[in-house]
Amino acid sequence: MKKYWLLILVFISTLTVPMMGQQKPILEMRKEKLVSRAQRNTERLNLTPEQKPSFDAILNKYAKMKREINKSELPLKKKQDSVDRLSEPKDAEVRKLLSAEQFIIYKEIVDERKQKLENARKRQLKTPITQ
């Protein structure tokens, strides 16, 4: 009987170890994708060298706030509402930094991102859950 348990343990460990090894590349791919998207958006905005550090600081500040909200124990709806409330002060800070033309492009980028997230959520809801 002990041999069977040992055999089962070895079998399970051989299946889980490769899966754990695959997580790191996925996280790295996500990070690369985020960095790439941020670079494209910066190019679209045509930020000056003086604007770039301030713009990055604003984005990082609100991203940190969003992460803290998402880590909190609040119910999902309250988390979403809290994250949504961050957009107004963030937009106000960005508006002060960017020119009128740059701010229009910034709003387009934000709207595009919201639309992509909304479409992804809709697709996820349409996908049947299988067990």
Short mmCIF file of N, CA and C in Angstrom, two decimals:
data_model
loop_
_atom_site.label_atom_id
_atom_site.label_comp_id
_atom_site.label_asym_id
_atom_site.label_seq_id
_atom_site.Cartn_x
_atom_site.Cartn_y
_atom_site.Cartn_z
N MET A 1 0.82 -1.19 0.00
CA MET A 1 0.00 0.00 0.00
C MET A 1 0.86 1.26 0.00
N LYS A 2 1.97 1.22 0.74
CA LYS A 2 2.85 2.38 0.79
C LYS A 2 3.44 2.67 -0.58
N LYS A 3 3.68 1.63 -1.36
CA LYS A 3 4.24 1.81 -2.70
C LYS A 3 3.28 2.58 -3.60
N TYR A 4 1.99 2.32 -3.44
CA TYR A 4 1.01 3.01 -4.25
C TYR A 4 0.96 4.50 -3.91
N TRP A 5 1.00 4.80 -2.62
CA TRP A 5 0.98 6.20 -2.20
C TRP A 5 2.23 6.92 -2.69
N LEU A 6 3.36 6.24 -2.61
CA LEU A 6 4.60 6.83 -3.10
C LEU A 6 4.52 7.05 -4.61
N LEU A 7 3.97 6.09 -5.32
CA LEU A 7 3.81 6.21 -6.76
C LEU A 7 2.88 7.37 -7.12
N ILE A 8 1.78 7.50 -6.39
CA ILE A 8 0.83 8.60 -6.63
C ILE A 8 1.50 9.94 -6.35
N LEU A 9 2.25 10.02 -5.26
CA LEU A 9 2.94 11.25 -4.91
C LEU A 9 3.94 11.65 -5.99
N VAL A 10 4.70 10.70 -6.49
CA VAL A 10 5.67 10.97 -7.56
C VAL A 10 4.94 11.42 -8.82
N PHE A 11 3.85 10.78 -9.15
CA PHE A 11 3.09 11.13 -10.35
C PHE A 11 2.55 12.55 -10.27
N ILE A 12 1.97 12.90 -9.12
CA ILE A 12 1.41 14.25 -8.95
C ILE A 12 2.51 15.29 -9.00
N SER A 13 3.63 15.01 -8.38
CA SER A 13 4.71 16.00 -8.38
C SER A 13 5.29 16.20 -9.78
N THR A 14 5.32 15.16 -10.60
CA THR A 14 5.83 15.33 -11.96
C THR A 14 4.88 16.17 -12.81
N LEU A 15 3.60 16.18 -12.46
CA LEU A 15 2.65 17.00 -13.19
C LEU A 15 2.67 18.45 -12.74
N THR A 16 2.85 18.69 -11.45
CA THR A 16 2.76 20.06 -10.94
C THR A 16 4.03 20.86 -11.12
N VAL A 17 5.17 20.25 -11.08
CA VAL A 17 6.43 21.00 -11.20
C VAL A 17 6.54 21.71 -12.55
N PRO A 18 6.25 21.05 -13.68
CA PRO A 18 6.32 21.78 -14.95
C PRO A 18 5.33 22.94 -15.02
N MET A 19 4.15 22.78 -14.42
CA MET A 19 3.17 23.86 -14.44
C MET A 19 3.67 25.06 -13.66
N MET A 20 4.32 24.83 -12.55
CA MET A 20 4.84 25.93 -11.75
C MET A 20 5.96 26.64 -12.50
N GLY A 21 6.72 25.92 -13.26
CA GLY A 21 7.80 26.51 -14.03
C GLY A 21 7.29 27.40 -15.16
N GLN A 22 6.08 27.16 -15.62
CA GLN A 22 5.52 27.94 -16.71
C GLN A 22 4.95 29.27 -16.24
N GLN A 23 4.73 29.44 -14.96
CA GLN A 23 4.13 30.67 -14.46
C GLN A 23 5.06 31.86 -14.65
N LYS A 24 6.32 31.69 -14.46
CA LYS A 24 7.24 32.81 -14.56
C LYS A 24 7.25 33.41 -15.97
N PRO A 25 7.37 32.60 -17.02
CA PRO A 25 7.33 33.21 -18.35
C PRO A 25 6.03 33.94 -18.64
N ILE A 26 4.91 33.45 -18.14
CA ILE A 26 3.63 34.11 -18.36
C ILE A 26 3.64 35.49 -17.70
N LEU A 27 4.15 35.55 -16.48
CA LEU A 27 4.23 36.84 -15.78
C LEU A 27 5.18 37.78 -16.50
N GLU A 28 6.28 37.25 -16.97
CA GLU A 28 7.23 38.08 -17.72
C GLU A 28 6.61 38.58 -19.02
N MET A 29 5.83 37.73 -19.68
CA MET A 29 5.18 38.14 -20.92
C MET A 29 4.17 39.25 -20.66
N ARG A 30 3.43 39.15 -19.55
CA ARG A 30 2.47 40.19 -19.20
C ARG A 30 3.18 41.51 -18.94
N LYS A 31 4.29 41.43 -18.21
CA LYS A 31 5.04 42.64 -17.89
C LYS A 31 5.58 43.28 -19.18
N GLU A 32 6.14 42.47 -20.07
CA GLU A 32 6.64 42.98 -21.35
C GLU A 32 5.52 43.63 -22.15
N LYS A 33 4.35 43.02 -22.13
CA LYS A 33 3.21 43.56 -22.86
C LYS A 33 2.80 44.92 -22.29
N LEU A 34 2.78 45.03 -20.96
CA LEU A 34 2.44 46.30 -20.33
C LEU A 34 3.46 47.39 -20.67
N VAL A 35 4.73 47.03 -20.62
CA VAL A 35 5.79 48.00 -20.93
C VAL A 35 5.68 48.43 -22.38
N SER A 36 5.43 47.48 -23.27
CA SER A 36 5.29 47.80 -24.69
C SER A 36 4.10 48.73 -24.93
N ARG A 37 2.98 48.44 -24.28
CA ARG A 37 1.80 49.29 -24.45
C ARG A 37 2.06 50.69 -23.90
N ALA A 38 2.75 50.78 -22.77
CA ALA A 38 3.07 52.08 -22.19
C ALA A 38 3.97 52.88 -23.13
N GLN A 39 4.93 52.23 -23.75
CA GLN A 39 5.81 52.92 -24.71
C GLN A 39 5.03 53.41 -25.92
N ARG A 40 4.14 52.58 -26.45
CA ARG A 40 3.32 53.00 -27.60
C ARG A 40 2.46 54.20 -27.25
N ASN A 41 1.85 54.16 -26.06
CA ASN A 41 0.99 55.27 -25.64
C ASN A 41 1.80 56.54 -25.43
N THR A 42 3.00 56.41 -24.89
CA THR A 42 3.87 57.58 -24.71
C THR A 42 4.22 58.18 -26.06
N GLU A 43 4.49 57.33 -27.03
CA GLU A 43 4.79 57.81 -28.38
C GLU A 43 3.57 58.50 -28.99
N ARG A 44 2.40 57.93 -28.78
CA ARG A 44 1.17 58.54 -29.31
C ARG A 44 0.94 59.92 -28.71
N LEU A 45 1.27 60.07 -27.43
CA LEU A 45 1.08 61.35 -26.76
C LEU A 45 2.14 62.38 -27.15
N ASN A 46 3.24 61.89 -27.68
CA ASN A 46 4.34 62.77 -28.08
C ASN A 46 4.77 63.65 -26.89
N LEU A 47 5.07 62.98 -25.77
CA LEU A 47 5.48 63.69 -24.56
C LEU A 47 6.86 64.31 -24.73
N THR A 48 7.03 65.47 -24.15
CA THR A 48 8.34 66.12 -24.15
C THR A 48 9.19 65.45 -23.07
N PRO A 49 10.50 65.61 -23.14
CA PRO A 49 11.37 65.04 -22.09
C PRO A 49 11.03 65.57 -20.69
N GLU A 50 10.50 66.78 -20.62
CA GLU A 50 10.12 67.35 -19.32
C GLU A 50 8.82 66.74 -18.81
N GLN A 51 7.92 66.37 -19.71
CA GLN A 51 6.62 65.83 -19.32
C GLN A 51 6.70 64.36 -18.90
N LYS A 52 7.59 63.61 -19.54
CA LYS A 52 7.63 62.16 -19.33
C LYS A 52 7.78 61.75 -17.87
N PRO A 53 8.76 62.27 -17.11
CA PRO A 53 8.88 61.83 -15.71
C PRO A 53 7.64 62.17 -14.87
N SER A 54 7.07 63.33 -15.09
CA SER A 54 5.86 63.72 -14.34
C SER A 54 4.68 62.83 -14.71
N PHE A 55 4.54 62.55 -15.99
CA PHE A 55 3.45 61.69 -16.47
C PHE A 55 3.59 60.30 -15.87
N ASP A 56 4.80 59.75 -15.91
CA ASP A 56 5.04 58.41 -15.34
C ASP A 56 4.75 58.41 -13.84
N ALA A 57 5.13 59.47 -13.16
CA ALA A 57 4.89 59.55 -11.71
C ALA A 57 3.39 59.54 -11.40
N ILE A 58 2.62 60.27 -12.19
CA ILE A 58 1.16 60.30 -11.99
C ILE A 58 0.58 58.91 -12.22
N LEU A 59 0.96 58.27 -13.32
CA LEU A 59 0.43 56.93 -13.63
C LEU A 59 0.81 55.93 -12.54
N ASN A 60 2.06 55.99 -12.08
CA ASN A 60 2.51 55.06 -11.04
C ASN A 60 1.78 55.30 -9.72
N LYS A 61 1.55 56.55 -9.40
CA LYS A 61 0.84 56.90 -8.16
C LYS A 61 -0.57 56.29 -8.15
N TYR A 62 -1.28 56.45 -9.25
CA TYR A 62 -2.65 55.92 -9.30
C TYR A 62 -2.69 54.41 -9.49
N ALA A 63 -1.68 53.85 -10.14
CA ALA A 63 -1.60 52.39 -10.25
C ALA A 63 -1.38 51.77 -8.88
N LYS A 64 -0.55 52.41 -8.07
CA LYS A 64 -0.32 51.92 -6.71
C LYS A 64 -1.60 51.99 -5.89
N MET A 65 -2.34 53.09 -6.01
CA MET A 65 -3.61 53.23 -5.30
C MET A 65 -4.59 52.14 -5.73
N LYS A 66 -4.62 51.86 -7.03
CA LYS A 66 -5.52 50.84 -7.56
C LYS A 66 -5.15 49.46 -7.01
N ARG A 67 -3.84 49.16 -6.96
CA ARG A 67 -3.41 47.88 -6.42
C ARG A 67 -3.81 47.74 -4.96
N GLU A 68 -3.66 48.82 -4.19
CA GLU A 68 -4.04 48.77 -2.78
C GLU A 68 -5.54 48.52 -2.60
N ILE A 69 -6.33 49.15 -3.44
CA ILE A 69 -7.78 48.93 -3.38
C ILE A 69 -8.10 47.48 -3.72
N ASN A 70 -7.47 46.96 -4.77
CA ASN A 70 -7.75 45.59 -5.19
C ASN A 70 -7.29 44.56 -4.17
N LYS A 71 -6.27 44.88 -3.39
CA LYS A 71 -5.79 43.97 -2.34
C LYS A 71 -6.67 44.02 -1.10
N SER A 72 -7.48 45.05 -0.98
CA SER A 72 -8.29 45.23 0.22
C SER A 72 -9.36 44.15 0.33
N GLU A 73 -9.99 44.12 1.48
CA GLU A 73 -11.04 43.12 1.76
C GLU A 73 -12.43 43.60 1.37
N LEU A 74 -12.51 44.71 0.65
CA LEU A 74 -13.81 45.25 0.25
C LEU A 74 -14.53 44.30 -0.71
N PRO A 75 -15.85 44.35 -0.74
CA PRO A 75 -16.59 43.59 -1.75
C PRO A 75 -16.24 44.09 -3.15
N LEU A 76 -16.42 43.25 -4.13
CA LEU A 76 -16.03 43.56 -5.51
C LEU A 76 -16.65 44.86 -6.01
N LYS A 77 -17.92 45.06 -5.75
CA LYS A 77 -18.60 46.27 -6.23
C LYS A 77 -17.97 47.53 -5.64
N LYS A 78 -17.65 47.49 -4.35
CA LYS A 78 -17.03 48.66 -3.71
C LYS A 78 -15.63 48.89 -4.25
N LYS A 79 -14.92 47.81 -4.54
CA LYS A 79 -13.59 47.95 -5.14
C LYS A 79 -13.70 48.65 -6.50
N GLN A 80 -14.65 48.19 -7.31
CA GLN A 80 -14.83 48.79 -8.63
C GLN A 80 -15.20 50.26 -8.52
N ASP A 81 -16.09 50.58 -7.60
CA ASP A 81 -16.49 51.98 -7.40
C ASP A 81 -15.30 52.83 -6.95
N SER A 82 -14.51 52.30 -6.04
CA SER A 82 -13.34 53.04 -5.55
C SER A 82 -12.32 53.27 -6.66
N VAL A 83 -12.10 52.26 -7.47
CA VAL A 83 -11.17 52.39 -8.59
C VAL A 83 -11.71 53.41 -9.60
N ASP A 84 -13.01 53.36 -9.86
CA ASP A 84 -13.62 54.31 -10.80
C ASP A 84 -13.49 55.75 -10.30
N ARG A 85 -13.58 55.94 -8.98
CA ARG A 85 -13.46 57.28 -8.42
C ARG A 85 -12.05 57.85 -8.56
N LEU A 86 -11.07 57.01 -8.79
CA LEU A 86 -9.69 57.49 -8.97
C LEU A 86 -9.49 58.20 -10.30
N SER A 87 -10.36 57.95 -11.27
CA SER A 87 -10.14 58.50 -12.60
C SER A 87 -10.26 60.02 -12.64
N GLU A 88 -11.16 60.60 -11.87
CA GLU A 88 -11.33 62.06 -11.90
C GLU A 88 -10.09 62.81 -11.41
N PRO A 89 -9.55 62.50 -10.22
CA PRO A 89 -8.34 63.22 -9.81
C PRO A 89 -7.14 62.92 -10.70
N LYS A 90 -7.08 61.71 -11.21
CA LYS A 90 -5.98 61.35 -12.11
C LYS A 90 -6.08 62.18 -13.39
N ASP A 91 -7.26 62.26 -13.97
CA ASP A 91 -7.46 63.05 -15.18
C ASP A 91 -7.15 64.52 -14.93
N ALA A 92 -7.49 65.03 -13.75
CA ALA A 92 -7.22 66.43 -13.43
C ALA A 92 -5.71 66.69 -13.40
N GLU A 93 -4.97 65.76 -12.79
CA GLU A 93 -3.51 65.93 -12.75
C GLU A 93 -2.90 65.83 -14.15
N VAL A 94 -3.40 64.88 -14.92
CA VAL A 94 -2.88 64.71 -16.28
C VAL A 94 -3.22 65.93 -17.14
N ARG A 95 -4.41 66.47 -16.97
CA ARG A 95 -4.84 67.65 -17.73
C ARG A 95 -3.90 68.84 -17.49
N LYS A 96 -3.48 69.01 -16.24
CA LYS A 96 -2.56 70.11 -15.91
C LYS A 96 -1.21 69.93 -16.60
N LEU A 97 -0.80 68.68 -16.78
CA LEU A 97 0.52 68.40 -17.34
C LEU A 97 0.54 68.47 -18.86
N LEU A 98 -0.50 67.96 -19.51
CA LEU A 98 -0.52 67.83 -20.97
C LEU A 98 -1.14 69.06 -21.63
N SER A 99 -0.80 69.21 -22.90
CA SER A 99 -1.45 70.25 -23.70
C SER A 99 -2.86 69.76 -24.05
N ALA A 100 -3.67 70.64 -24.61
CA ALA A 100 -5.05 70.27 -24.96
C ALA A 100 -5.07 69.12 -25.97
N GLU A 101 -4.19 69.17 -26.98
CA GLU A 101 -4.15 68.11 -27.99
C GLU A 101 -3.69 66.79 -27.37
N GLN A 102 -2.70 66.86 -26.50
CA GLN A 102 -2.21 65.65 -25.85
C GLN A 102 -3.29 65.05 -24.94
N PHE A 103 -4.04 65.90 -24.26
CA PHE A 103 -5.08 65.40 -23.37
C PHE A 103 -6.19 64.70 -24.15
N ILE A 104 -6.51 65.20 -25.33
CA ILE A 104 -7.51 64.55 -26.18
C ILE A 104 -7.03 63.15 -26.55
N ILE A 105 -5.76 63.03 -26.92
CA ILE A 105 -5.19 61.72 -27.26
C ILE A 105 -5.19 60.82 -26.03
N TYR A 106 -4.85 61.38 -24.88
CA TYR A 106 -4.86 60.62 -23.63
C TYR A 106 -6.25 60.05 -23.36
N LYS A 107 -7.28 60.86 -23.51
CA LYS A 107 -8.65 60.39 -23.28
C LYS A 107 -9.03 59.30 -24.28
N GLU A 108 -8.56 59.42 -25.52
CA GLU A 108 -8.82 58.38 -26.51
C GLU A 108 -8.19 57.06 -26.07
N ILE A 109 -6.96 57.13 -25.58
CA ILE A 109 -6.26 55.93 -25.12
C ILE A 109 -7.02 55.30 -23.95
N VAL A 110 -7.45 56.12 -23.00
CA VAL A 110 -8.20 55.63 -21.84
C VAL A 110 -9.51 54.99 -22.29
N ASP A 111 -10.22 55.64 -23.21
CA ASP A 111 -11.50 55.11 -23.69
C ASP A 111 -11.30 53.78 -24.44
N GLU A 112 -10.23 53.70 -25.25
CA GLU A 112 -9.93 52.45 -25.96
C GLU A 112 -9.68 51.32 -24.98
N ARG A 113 -8.92 51.61 -23.93
CA ARG A 113 -8.61 50.59 -22.93
C ARG A 113 -9.87 50.14 -22.20
N LYS A 114 -10.74 51.09 -21.85
CA LYS A 114 -11.99 50.74 -21.18
C LYS A 114 -12.85 49.86 -22.08
N GLN A 115 -12.90 50.19 -23.37
CA GLN A 115 -13.69 49.41 -24.31
C GLN A 115 -13.15 47.99 -24.43
N LYS A 116 -11.83 47.84 -24.48
CA LYS A 116 -11.23 46.50 -24.56
C LYS A 116 -11.55 45.68 -23.32
N LEU A 117 -11.47 46.30 -22.15
CA LEU A 117 -11.79 45.60 -20.91
C LEU A 117 -13.26 45.19 -20.86
N GLU A 118 -14.12 46.09 -21.31
CA GLU A 118 -15.55 45.80 -21.33
C GLU A 118 -15.85 44.64 -22.28
N ASN A 119 -15.23 44.64 -23.45
CA ASN A 119 -15.43 43.56 -24.41
C ASN A 119 -14.91 42.24 -23.86
N ALA A 120 -13.78 42.28 -23.17
CA ALA A 120 -13.23 41.06 -22.57
C ALA A 120 -14.17 40.52 -21.51
N ARG A 121 -14.75 41.39 -20.71
CA ARG A 121 -15.70 40.95 -19.68
C ARG A 121 -16.94 40.34 -20.32
N LYS A 122 -17.42 40.94 -21.39
CA LYS A 122 -18.60 40.40 -22.07
C LYS A 122 -18.31 39.01 -22.65
N ARG A 123 -17.13 38.86 -23.25
CA ARG A 123 -16.75 37.55 -23.79
C ARG A 123 -16.66 36.52 -22.68
N GLN A 124 -16.12 36.94 -21.55
CA GLN A 124 -15.97 36.04 -20.42
C GLN A 124 -17.34 35.59 -19.89
N LEU A 125 -18.30 36.51 -19.88
CA LEU A 125 -19.64 36.16 -19.41
C LEU A 125 -20.36 35.23 -20.38
N LYS A 126 -20.07 35.37 -21.67
CA LYS A 126 -20.73 34.53 -22.67
C LYS A 126 -20.16 33.11 -22.68
N THR A 127 -18.91 32.95 -22.25
CA THR A 127 -18.27 31.65 -22.26
C THR A 127 -18.89 30.78 -21.19
N PRO A 128 -19.40 29.60 -21.58
CA PRO A 128 -20.01 28.73 -20.58
C PRO A 128 -18.93 28.15 -19.66
N ILE A 129 -19.30 28.01 -18.41
CA ILE A 129 -18.39 27.45 -17.42
C ILE A 129 -18.55 25.93 -17.44
N THR A 130 -17.45 25.23 -17.68
CA THR A 130 -17.48 23.77 -17.71
C THR A 130 -16.71 23.24 -16.51
N GLN A 131 -17.16 22.11 -16.03
CA GLN A 131 -16.48 21.50 -14.88
C GLN A 131 -16.00 20.13 -15.20
#
